[in-house]
Coordinates of C-alpha atoms in Angstrom, one line a residue:
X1 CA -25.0 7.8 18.6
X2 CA -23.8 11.0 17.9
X3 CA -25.2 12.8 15.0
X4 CA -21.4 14.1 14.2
X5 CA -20.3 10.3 14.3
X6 CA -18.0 9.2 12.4
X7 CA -20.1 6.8 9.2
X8 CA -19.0 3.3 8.2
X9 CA -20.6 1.2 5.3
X10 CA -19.4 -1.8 5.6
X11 CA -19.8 -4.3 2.5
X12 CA -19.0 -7.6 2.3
X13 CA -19.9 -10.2 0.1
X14 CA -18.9 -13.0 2.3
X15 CA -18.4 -13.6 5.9
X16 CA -21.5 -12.5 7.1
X17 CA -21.5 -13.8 10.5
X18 CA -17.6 -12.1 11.1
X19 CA -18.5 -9.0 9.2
X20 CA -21.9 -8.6 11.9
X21 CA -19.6 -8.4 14.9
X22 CA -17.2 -6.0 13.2
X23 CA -20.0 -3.8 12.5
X24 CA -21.3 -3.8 16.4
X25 CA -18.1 -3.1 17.4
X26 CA -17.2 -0.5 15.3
X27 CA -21.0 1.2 16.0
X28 CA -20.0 1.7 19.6
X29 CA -17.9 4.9 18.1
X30 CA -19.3 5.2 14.8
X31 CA -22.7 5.3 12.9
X32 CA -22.2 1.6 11.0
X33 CA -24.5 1.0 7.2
X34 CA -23.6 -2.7 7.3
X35 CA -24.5 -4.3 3.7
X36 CA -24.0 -8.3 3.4
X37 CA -24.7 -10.8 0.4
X38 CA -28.1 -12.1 0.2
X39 CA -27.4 -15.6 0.2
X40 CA -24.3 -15.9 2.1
X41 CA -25.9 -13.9 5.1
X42 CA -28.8 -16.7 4.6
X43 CA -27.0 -19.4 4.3
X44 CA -24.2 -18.4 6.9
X45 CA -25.7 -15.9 9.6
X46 CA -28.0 -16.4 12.3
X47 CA -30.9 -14.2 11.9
X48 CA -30.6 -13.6 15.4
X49 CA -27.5 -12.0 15.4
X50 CA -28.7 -9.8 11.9
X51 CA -31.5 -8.8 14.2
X52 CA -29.6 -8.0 17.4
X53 CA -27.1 -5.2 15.6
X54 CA -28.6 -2.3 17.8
X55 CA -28.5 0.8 16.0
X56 CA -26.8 -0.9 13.0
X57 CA -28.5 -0.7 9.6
X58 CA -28.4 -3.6 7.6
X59 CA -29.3 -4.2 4.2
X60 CA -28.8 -7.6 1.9
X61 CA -28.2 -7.3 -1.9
X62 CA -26.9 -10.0 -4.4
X63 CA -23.6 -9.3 -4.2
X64 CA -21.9 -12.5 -5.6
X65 CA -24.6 -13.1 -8.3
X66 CA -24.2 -11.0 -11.3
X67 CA -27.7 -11.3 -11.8
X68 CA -29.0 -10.3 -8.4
X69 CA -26.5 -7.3 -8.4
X70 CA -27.8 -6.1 -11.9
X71 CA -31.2 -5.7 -10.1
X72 CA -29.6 -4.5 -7.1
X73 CA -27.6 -1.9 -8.0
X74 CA -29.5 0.9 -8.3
X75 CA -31.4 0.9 -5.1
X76 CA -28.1 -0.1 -3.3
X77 CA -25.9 2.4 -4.6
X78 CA -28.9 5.1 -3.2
X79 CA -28.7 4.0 0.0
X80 CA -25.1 3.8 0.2
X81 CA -25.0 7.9 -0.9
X82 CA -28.1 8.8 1.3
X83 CA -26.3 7.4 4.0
X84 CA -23.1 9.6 2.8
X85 CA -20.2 7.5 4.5
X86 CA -16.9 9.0 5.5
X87 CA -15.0 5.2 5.2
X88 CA -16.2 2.6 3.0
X89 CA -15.0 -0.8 4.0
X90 CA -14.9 -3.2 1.3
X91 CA -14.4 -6.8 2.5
X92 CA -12.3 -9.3 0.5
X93 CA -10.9 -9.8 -3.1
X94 CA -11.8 -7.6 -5.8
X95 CA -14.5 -8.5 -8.6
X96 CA -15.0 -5.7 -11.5
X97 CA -18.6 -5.0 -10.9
X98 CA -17.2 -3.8 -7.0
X99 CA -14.5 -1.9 -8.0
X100 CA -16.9 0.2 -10.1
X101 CA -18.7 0.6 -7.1
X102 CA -15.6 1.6 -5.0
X103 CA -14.7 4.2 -7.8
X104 CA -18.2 5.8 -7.8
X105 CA -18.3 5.9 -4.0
X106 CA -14.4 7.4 -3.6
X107 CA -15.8 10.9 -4.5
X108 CA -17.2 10.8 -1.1
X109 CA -15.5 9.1 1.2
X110 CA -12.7 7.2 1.7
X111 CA -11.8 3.8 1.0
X112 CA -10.5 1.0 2.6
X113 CA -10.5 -2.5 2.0
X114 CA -9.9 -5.9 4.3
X115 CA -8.7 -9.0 2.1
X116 CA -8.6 -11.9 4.6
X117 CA -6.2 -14.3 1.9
X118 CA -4.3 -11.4 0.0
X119 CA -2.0 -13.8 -2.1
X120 CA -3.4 -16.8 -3.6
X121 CA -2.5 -19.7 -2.0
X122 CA -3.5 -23.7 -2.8
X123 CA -6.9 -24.4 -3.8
X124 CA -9.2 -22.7 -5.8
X125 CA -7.7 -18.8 -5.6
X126 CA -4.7 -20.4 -7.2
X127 CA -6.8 -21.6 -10.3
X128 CA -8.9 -17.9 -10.5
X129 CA -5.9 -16.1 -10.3
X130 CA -4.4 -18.4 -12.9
X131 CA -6.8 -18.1 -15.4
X132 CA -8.6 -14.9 -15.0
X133 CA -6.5 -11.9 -16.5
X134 CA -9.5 -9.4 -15.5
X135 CA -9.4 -10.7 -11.8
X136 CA -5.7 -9.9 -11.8
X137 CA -6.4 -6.5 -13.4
X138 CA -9.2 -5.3 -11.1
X139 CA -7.1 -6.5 -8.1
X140 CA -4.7 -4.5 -9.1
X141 CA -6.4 -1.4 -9.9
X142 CA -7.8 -2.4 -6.3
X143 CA -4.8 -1.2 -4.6
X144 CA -4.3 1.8 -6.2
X145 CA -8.1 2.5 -5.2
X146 CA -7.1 2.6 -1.8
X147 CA -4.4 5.6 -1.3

């Protein structure tokens, strides 16, 4: 790959498998930092394909466990600055502890976010929305991240 590539970081906290062939695809143009969940990539992604992502870096962190993101912070949010993306591409709804993230990483590049079920719709994303003020909050703030 080029050294004056264009640089994605990828995150996303679920999806894994999905969010592995996006990241080959887009690191046949682009240099691609690809950063999954911990135990969703475990639970949800071959290793084989994890391992066949040529050229790809990949990194897990607890992303949907407050506790494992606590301890993960730190040496995640190095990574993602040494790596000094032009796009970050935050994959589905908003949490607070992500959107602080986002904020800290729009300084340096730009952001832009995938949310595969952007209204809530039957089922449990009815019921979060419903009773979590904060969730509606950060999703908003969310969208005004992105201009």
């Amino acid at each position: 790959m080029e050294t004056n590539a264009l640089k994605i970081l990828l995150i996303s906290p679920n999806f894994p498998e999905y969010s592995a062939r996006l990241a080959e695809a887009l690191g046949k143009k682009a240099n691609v930092f690809l950063i999954l969940d911990r135990t969703t990539s475990a639970n949800e992604c071959l290793p084989i394909i994890l391992s066949g992502l040529n050229g790809i870096t990949v990194r897990t962190y607890g992303l949907t466990s407050r506790k494992r993101f606590i301890f993960d912070i730190i040496p995640m949010l190095f990574n993602m600055i040494i790596f000094r993306p032009d796009i970050v591409h935050y994959q589905e709804y908003a949490r607070a502890r992500m959107y602080f993230l986002l904020l800290v990483m729009k300084s340096i590049a730009k952001i832009v976010m995938t949310v595969h079920d952007p209204v809530p719709h039957f089922g449990r994303d009815t019921e979060v929305f419903a009773k979590n003020r904060l969730t509606r909050l950060i999703s908003k703030r969310m969208r005004n991240l992105m201009d």
